[in-house]
XYZ file of C-alpha atoms in Angstrom:
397
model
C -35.344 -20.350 -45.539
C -35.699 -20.956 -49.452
C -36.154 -24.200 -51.233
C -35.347 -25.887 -54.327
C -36.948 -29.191 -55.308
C -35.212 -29.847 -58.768
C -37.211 -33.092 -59.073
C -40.612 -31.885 -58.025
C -40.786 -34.323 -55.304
C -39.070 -33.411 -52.367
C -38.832 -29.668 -51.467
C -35.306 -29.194 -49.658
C -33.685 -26.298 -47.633
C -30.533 -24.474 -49.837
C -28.864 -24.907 -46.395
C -28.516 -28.250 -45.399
C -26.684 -29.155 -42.132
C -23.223 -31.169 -42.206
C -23.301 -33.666 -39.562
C -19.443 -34.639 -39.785
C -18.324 -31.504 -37.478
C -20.924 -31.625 -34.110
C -19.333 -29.084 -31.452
C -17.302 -31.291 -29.262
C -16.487 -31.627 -25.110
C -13.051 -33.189 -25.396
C -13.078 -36.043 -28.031
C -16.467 -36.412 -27.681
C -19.419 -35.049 -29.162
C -21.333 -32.546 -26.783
C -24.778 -33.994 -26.971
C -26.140 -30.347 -25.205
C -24.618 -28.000 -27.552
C -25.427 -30.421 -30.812
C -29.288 -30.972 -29.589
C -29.679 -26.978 -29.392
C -28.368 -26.340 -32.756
C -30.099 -29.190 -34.381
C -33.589 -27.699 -32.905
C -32.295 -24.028 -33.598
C -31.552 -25.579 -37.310
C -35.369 -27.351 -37.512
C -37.115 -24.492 -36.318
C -35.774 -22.065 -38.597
C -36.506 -24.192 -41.846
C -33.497 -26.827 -42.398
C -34.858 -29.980 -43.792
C -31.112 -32.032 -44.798
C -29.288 -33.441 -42.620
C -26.242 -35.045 -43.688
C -24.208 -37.695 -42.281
C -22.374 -41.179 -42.803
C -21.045 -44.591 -41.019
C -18.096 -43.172 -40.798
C -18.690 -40.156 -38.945
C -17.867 -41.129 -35.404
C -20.722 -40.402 -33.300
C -22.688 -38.160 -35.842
C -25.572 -41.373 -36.439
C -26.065 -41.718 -32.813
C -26.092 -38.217 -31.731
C -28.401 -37.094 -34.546
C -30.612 -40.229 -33.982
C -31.127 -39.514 -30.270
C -31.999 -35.897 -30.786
C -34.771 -36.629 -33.598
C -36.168 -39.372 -31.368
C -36.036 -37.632 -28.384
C -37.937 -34.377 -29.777
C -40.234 -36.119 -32.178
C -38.678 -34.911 -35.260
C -38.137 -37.445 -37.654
C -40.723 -37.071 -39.778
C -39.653 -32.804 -40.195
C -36.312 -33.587 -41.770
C -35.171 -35.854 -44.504
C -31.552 -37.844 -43.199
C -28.748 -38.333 -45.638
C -26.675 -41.280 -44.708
C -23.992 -43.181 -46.406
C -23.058 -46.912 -47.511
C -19.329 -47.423 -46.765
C -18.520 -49.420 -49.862
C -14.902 -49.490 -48.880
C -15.444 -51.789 -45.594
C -17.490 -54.329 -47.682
C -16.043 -57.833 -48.552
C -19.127 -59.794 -49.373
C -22.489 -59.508 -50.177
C -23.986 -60.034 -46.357
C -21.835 -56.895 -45.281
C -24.466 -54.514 -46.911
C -27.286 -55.325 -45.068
C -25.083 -55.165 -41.692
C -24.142 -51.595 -42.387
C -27.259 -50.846 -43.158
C -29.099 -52.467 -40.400
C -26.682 -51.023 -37.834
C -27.124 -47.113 -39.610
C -30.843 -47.447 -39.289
C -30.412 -48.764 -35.143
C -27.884 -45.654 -34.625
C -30.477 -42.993 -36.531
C -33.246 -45.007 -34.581
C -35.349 -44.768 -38.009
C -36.894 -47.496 -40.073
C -36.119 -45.304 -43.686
C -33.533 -43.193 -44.608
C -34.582 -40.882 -47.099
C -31.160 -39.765 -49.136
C -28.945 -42.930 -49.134
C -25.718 -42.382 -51.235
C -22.781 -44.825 -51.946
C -20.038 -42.617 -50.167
C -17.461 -41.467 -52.126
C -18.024 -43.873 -55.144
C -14.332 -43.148 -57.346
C -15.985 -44.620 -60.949
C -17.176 -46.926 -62.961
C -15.045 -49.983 -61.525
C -15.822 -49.354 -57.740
C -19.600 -48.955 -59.074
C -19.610 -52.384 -60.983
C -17.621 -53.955 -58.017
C -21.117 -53.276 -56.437
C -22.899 -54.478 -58.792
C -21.523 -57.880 -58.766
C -22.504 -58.163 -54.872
C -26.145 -57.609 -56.079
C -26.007 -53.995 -54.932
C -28.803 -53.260 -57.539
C -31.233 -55.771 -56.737
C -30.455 -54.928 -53.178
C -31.340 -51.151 -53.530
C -34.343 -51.516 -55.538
C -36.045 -53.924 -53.198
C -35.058 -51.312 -50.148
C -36.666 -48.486 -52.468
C -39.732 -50.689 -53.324
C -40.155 -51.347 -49.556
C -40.124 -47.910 -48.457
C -36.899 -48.312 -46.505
C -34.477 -46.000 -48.776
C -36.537 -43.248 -50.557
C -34.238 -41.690 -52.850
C -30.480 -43.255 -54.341
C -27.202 -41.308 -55.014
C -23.608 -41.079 -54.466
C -20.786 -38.584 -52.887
C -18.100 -38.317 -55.184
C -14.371 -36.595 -55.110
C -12.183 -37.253 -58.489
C -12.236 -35.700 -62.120
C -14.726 -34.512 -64.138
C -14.392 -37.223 -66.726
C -15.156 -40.187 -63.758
C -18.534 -38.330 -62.867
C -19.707 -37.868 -65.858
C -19.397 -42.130 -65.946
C -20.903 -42.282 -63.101
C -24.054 -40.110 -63.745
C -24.515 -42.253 -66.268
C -23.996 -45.833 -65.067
C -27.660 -45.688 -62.962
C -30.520 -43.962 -62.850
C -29.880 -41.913 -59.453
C -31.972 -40.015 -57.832
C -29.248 -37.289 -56.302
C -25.517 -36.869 -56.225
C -23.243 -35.207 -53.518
C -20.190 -33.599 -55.113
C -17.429 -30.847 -54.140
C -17.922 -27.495 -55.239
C -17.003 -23.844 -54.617
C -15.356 -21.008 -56.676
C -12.174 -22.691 -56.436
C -13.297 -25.795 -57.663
C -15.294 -24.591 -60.476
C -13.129 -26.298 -63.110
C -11.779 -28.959 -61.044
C -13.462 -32.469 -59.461
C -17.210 -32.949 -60.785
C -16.619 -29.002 -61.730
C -19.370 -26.914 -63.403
C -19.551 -29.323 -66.322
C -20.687 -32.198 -63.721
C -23.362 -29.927 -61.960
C -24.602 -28.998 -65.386
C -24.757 -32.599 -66.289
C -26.275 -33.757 -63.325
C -28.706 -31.160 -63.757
C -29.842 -32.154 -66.821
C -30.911 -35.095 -65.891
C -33.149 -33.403 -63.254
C -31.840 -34.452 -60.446
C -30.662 -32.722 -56.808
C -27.107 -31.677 -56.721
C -25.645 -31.596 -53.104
C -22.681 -29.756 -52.320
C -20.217 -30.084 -49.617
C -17.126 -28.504 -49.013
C -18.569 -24.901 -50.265
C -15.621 -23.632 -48.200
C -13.265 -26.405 -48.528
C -13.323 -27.186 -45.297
C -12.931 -23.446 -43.742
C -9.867 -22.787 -45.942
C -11.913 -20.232 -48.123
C -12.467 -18.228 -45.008
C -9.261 -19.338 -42.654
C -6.216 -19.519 -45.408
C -7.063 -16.744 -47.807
C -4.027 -14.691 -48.931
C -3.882 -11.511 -47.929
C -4.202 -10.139 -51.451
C -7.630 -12.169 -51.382
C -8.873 -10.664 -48.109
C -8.100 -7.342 -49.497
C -10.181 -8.057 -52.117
C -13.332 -8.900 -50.516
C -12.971 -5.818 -47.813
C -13.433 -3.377 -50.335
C -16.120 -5.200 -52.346
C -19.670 -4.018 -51.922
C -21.576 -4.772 -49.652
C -19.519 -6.041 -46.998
C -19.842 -9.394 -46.462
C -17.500 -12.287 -44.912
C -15.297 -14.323 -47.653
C -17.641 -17.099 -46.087
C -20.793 -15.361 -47.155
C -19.328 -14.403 -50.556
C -18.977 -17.942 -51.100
C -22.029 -19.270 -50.082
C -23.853 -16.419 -52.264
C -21.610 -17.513 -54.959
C -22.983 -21.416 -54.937
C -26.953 -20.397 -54.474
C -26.693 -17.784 -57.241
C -26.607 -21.244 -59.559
C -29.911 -22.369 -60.251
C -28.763 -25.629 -60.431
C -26.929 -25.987 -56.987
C -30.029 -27.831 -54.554
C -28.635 -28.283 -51.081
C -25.143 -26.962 -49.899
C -23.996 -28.450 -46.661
C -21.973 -26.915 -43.769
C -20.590 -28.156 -41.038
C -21.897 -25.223 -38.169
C -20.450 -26.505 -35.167
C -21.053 -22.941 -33.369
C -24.790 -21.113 -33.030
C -23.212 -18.307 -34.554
C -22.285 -19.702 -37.459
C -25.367 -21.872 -38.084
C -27.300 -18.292 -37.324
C -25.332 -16.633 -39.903
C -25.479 -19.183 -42.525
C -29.612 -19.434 -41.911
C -29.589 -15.693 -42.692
C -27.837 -15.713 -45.635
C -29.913 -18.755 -46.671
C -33.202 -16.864 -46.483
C -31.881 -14.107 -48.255
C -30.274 -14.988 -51.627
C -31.866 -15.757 -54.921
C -30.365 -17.253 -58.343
C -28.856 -14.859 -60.699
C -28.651 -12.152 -57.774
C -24.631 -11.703 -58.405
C -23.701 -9.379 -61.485
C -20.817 -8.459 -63.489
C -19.290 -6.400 -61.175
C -19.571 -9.753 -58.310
C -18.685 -12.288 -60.600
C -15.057 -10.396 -61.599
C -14.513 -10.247 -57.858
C -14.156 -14.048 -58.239
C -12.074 -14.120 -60.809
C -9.770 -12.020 -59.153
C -10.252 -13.767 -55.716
C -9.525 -16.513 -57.811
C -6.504 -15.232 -59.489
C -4.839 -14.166 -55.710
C -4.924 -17.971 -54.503
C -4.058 -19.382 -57.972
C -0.727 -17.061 -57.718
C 0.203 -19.464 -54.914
C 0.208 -22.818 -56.617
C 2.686 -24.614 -58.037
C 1.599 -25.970 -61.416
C -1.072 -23.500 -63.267
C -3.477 -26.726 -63.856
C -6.407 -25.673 -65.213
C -8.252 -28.679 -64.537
C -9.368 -28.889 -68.317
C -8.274 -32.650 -68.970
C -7.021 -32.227 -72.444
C -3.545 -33.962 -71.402
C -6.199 -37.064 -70.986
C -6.446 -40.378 -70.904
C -2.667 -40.901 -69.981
C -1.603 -44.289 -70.932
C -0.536 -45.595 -67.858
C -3.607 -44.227 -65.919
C -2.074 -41.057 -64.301
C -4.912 -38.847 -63.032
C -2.902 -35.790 -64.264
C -5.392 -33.120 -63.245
C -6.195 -34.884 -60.425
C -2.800 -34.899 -58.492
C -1.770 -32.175 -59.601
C -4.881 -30.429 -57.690
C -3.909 -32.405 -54.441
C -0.170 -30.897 -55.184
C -1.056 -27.863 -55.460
C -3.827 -27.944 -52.547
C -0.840 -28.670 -50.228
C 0.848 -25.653 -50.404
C -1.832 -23.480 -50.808
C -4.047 -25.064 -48.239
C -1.964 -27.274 -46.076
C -0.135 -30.349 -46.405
C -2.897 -33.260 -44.369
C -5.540 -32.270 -46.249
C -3.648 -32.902 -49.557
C -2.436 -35.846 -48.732
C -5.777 -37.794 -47.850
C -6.953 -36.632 -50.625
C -4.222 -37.469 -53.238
C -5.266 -41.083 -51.564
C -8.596 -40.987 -52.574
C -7.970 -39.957 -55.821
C -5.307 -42.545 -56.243
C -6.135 -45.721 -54.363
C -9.789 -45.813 -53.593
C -10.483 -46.561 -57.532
C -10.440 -49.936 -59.003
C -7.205 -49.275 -61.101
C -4.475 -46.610 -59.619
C -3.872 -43.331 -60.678
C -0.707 -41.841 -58.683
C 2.005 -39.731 -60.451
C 4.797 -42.743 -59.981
C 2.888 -44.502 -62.774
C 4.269 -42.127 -65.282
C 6.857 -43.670 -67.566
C 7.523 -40.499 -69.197
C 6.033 -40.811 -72.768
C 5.109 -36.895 -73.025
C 2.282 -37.751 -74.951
C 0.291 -35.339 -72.149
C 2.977 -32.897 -72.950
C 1.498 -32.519 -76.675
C -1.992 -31.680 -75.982
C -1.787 -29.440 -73.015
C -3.185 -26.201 -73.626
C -0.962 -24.627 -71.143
C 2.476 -26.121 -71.797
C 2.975 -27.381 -68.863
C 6.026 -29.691 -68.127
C 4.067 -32.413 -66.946
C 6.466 -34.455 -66.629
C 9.123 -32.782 -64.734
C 6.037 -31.638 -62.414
C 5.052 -35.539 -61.658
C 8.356 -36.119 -60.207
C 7.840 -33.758 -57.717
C 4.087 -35.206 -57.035
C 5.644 -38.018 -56.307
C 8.306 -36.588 -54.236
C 5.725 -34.240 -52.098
C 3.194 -37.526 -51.831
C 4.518 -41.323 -52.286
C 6.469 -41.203 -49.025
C 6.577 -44.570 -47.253
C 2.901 -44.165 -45.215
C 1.326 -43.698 -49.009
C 3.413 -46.696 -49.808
C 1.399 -48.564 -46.701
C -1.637 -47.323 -47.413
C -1.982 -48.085 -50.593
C -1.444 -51.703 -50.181
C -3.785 -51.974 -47.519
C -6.109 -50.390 -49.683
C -5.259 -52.934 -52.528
C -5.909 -55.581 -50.742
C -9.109 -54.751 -49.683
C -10.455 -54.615 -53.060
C -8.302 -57.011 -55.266
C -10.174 -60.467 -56.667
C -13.783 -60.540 -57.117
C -16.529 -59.569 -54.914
C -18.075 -62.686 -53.215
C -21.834 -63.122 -52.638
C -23.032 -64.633 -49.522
């Protein structure tokens, strides 16, 4: 297994293991099958293990397992604080308390805000004393290191990054994403301020490997050497010096087998020329699918009504290229879970995006049919629950 320890403190696998997916018996999770992989996983050098509140089952299960085999104190946990569920002040330390009972632990070691939107959501926080709350956790040992999963623009991170002084972030990433969410230019920033950069979705969710066109397939069979579309893009992340951890959900031996191997085996800068135009071409198969050739590049922001232009447009696109559920949660994140909405409907049709658009794109005529594909009556439903939850101000206990 390599390592990369970006902050000279804590000296992490390149691998870590994504706790959402745990093989399952039925609708449960099959405590057997999870224990041997987790052991497999320890044994053969993974130190990150990454899970949430929200992960039904995942706290428990990997809890039980450390506890039973004595093995907290090999592996640093990754929980998260589900800043969405909380109402007041006291609700913080009763997620918290009830994460460390699940993981039977008295620390967590990487504890992130889960999918913090921006700035708002952030200061929303704030003004239920999440600072003074954090620190004294941090000063008492309980939480050793602070950071925050993130999905949204590159313009949002960037706030983020710089509204605390964190100690990690968590943000999507792969060779389809490379100028899209945090992007390159929010790994690069978050580098800079040395600090660890964890990745999930490196395969966007198995749709890298499971819903390549066949152009894209072709592509990689011929390459040299021969290697899975998954292992091309795993190899593609750890070539960057300044990717830390990337996370995978192995819910099989095999795959967690595979994944070690190519773990132990790559180094930064190893991909050339001839690899990196591979990508681009890889890149160029899936992007013939799309609907609106977005770039991601943001010039056609701020709009003035708040439209996340690059934003939906990615979840439009996503759900024909990638399939329809997973576009649609998240063009709800994107659009609801921040303190101000961003969904297409808010266009009034200025065209002021129109004018700065490097691609001349019709935005606007494309917006219409976001909002046909997405703000169906269940969006509709959603997103006033979701308003709800976080309109007036935060209360302190």
């Amino acid at each position: 297994m390599n390592y990369r320890n970006p902050n000279q403190t804590d000296s992490l696998s390149i691998l870590g293991f994504g706790c959402l997916r745990f093989p399952k018996k039925g609708k449960a999770i099959d405590m057997e099958e999870t224990e041997r992989e987790i052991l497999y996983a320890i044994e053969h050098g993974i130190n990150y293990f990454d899970t949430a509140y929200i992960y039904s089952g995942s706290e428990e299960a990997l809890g039980t397992i450390l506890q039973k085999h004595n093995c907290r104190e090999k592996v640093m946990i990754a929980t998260k604080l589900p800043h969405y569920l909380i109402k007041k002040a006291g609700d913080i330390d009763r997620f918290f308390d009830e994460q460390l009972k699940r993981l039977k632990t008295d620390y967590i070691d990487y504890y992130l805000m889960h999918m913090l939107p921006d700035v708002n959501i952030w200061n929303r926080l704030i003004d239920l004393g999440i600072l003074e709350w954090l620190e004294s956790k941090k000063q008492a040992g309980i939480i050793k290191r602070i950071g925050f999963s993130y999905h949204g623009n590159t313009a949002a991170f960037q706030e983020l990054l710089d509204a605390y002084s964190w100690d990690f972030c968590q943000i999507q990433y792969n060779y389809m994403d490379e100028q899209s969410q945090a992007g390159v230019a929010g790994l690069k920033k978050a580098a800079s301020k040395h600090i660890p950069v964890i990745i999930m979705e490196p395969l966007r969710g198995g749709r890298l490997v499971n819903n390549l066109p066949k152009k894209a397939l072709d592509l990689f069979d011929r390459a040299e050497p021969k290697r899975s579309p998954a292992e091309w893009a795993l190899r593609w992340l750890w070539n960057q010096e300044d990717v830390s951890v990337v996370l995978s959900g192995m819910n099989s031996m095999e795959m967690l087998e595979e994944n070690i191997r190519i773990a132990s085996t790559v180094s930064v800068g190893e991909l050339g020329e001839k690899e990196m135009h591979l990508f681009e071409q890889v890149k160029k198969a899936l992007n013939d699918k799309i609907k609106v050739p977005c770039t991601g590049c943001g010039y056609c922001m701020p709009c003035p009504k708040g439209v996340d232009i690059p934003g939906v447009f990615r979840c439009y696109n996503v759900s024909y290229a990638e399939g329809y559920n997973k576009a649609f949660k998240e063009y709800i994140m994107c659009t609801t879970l921040r303190d101000k909405k961003s969904n297409a409907s808010l266009c009034v049709q200025c065209g002021k995006c129109e004018t700065h658009c490097p691609q001349t794109i019709e935005i606007r005529k494309h917006l219409k049919n976001v909002v046909r594909r997405f703000e169906h009556p269940i969006y509709k439903v959603v997103s006033v629950v979701i308003k709800k939850r976080f309109q007036g101000k935060p209360k302190r206990d």
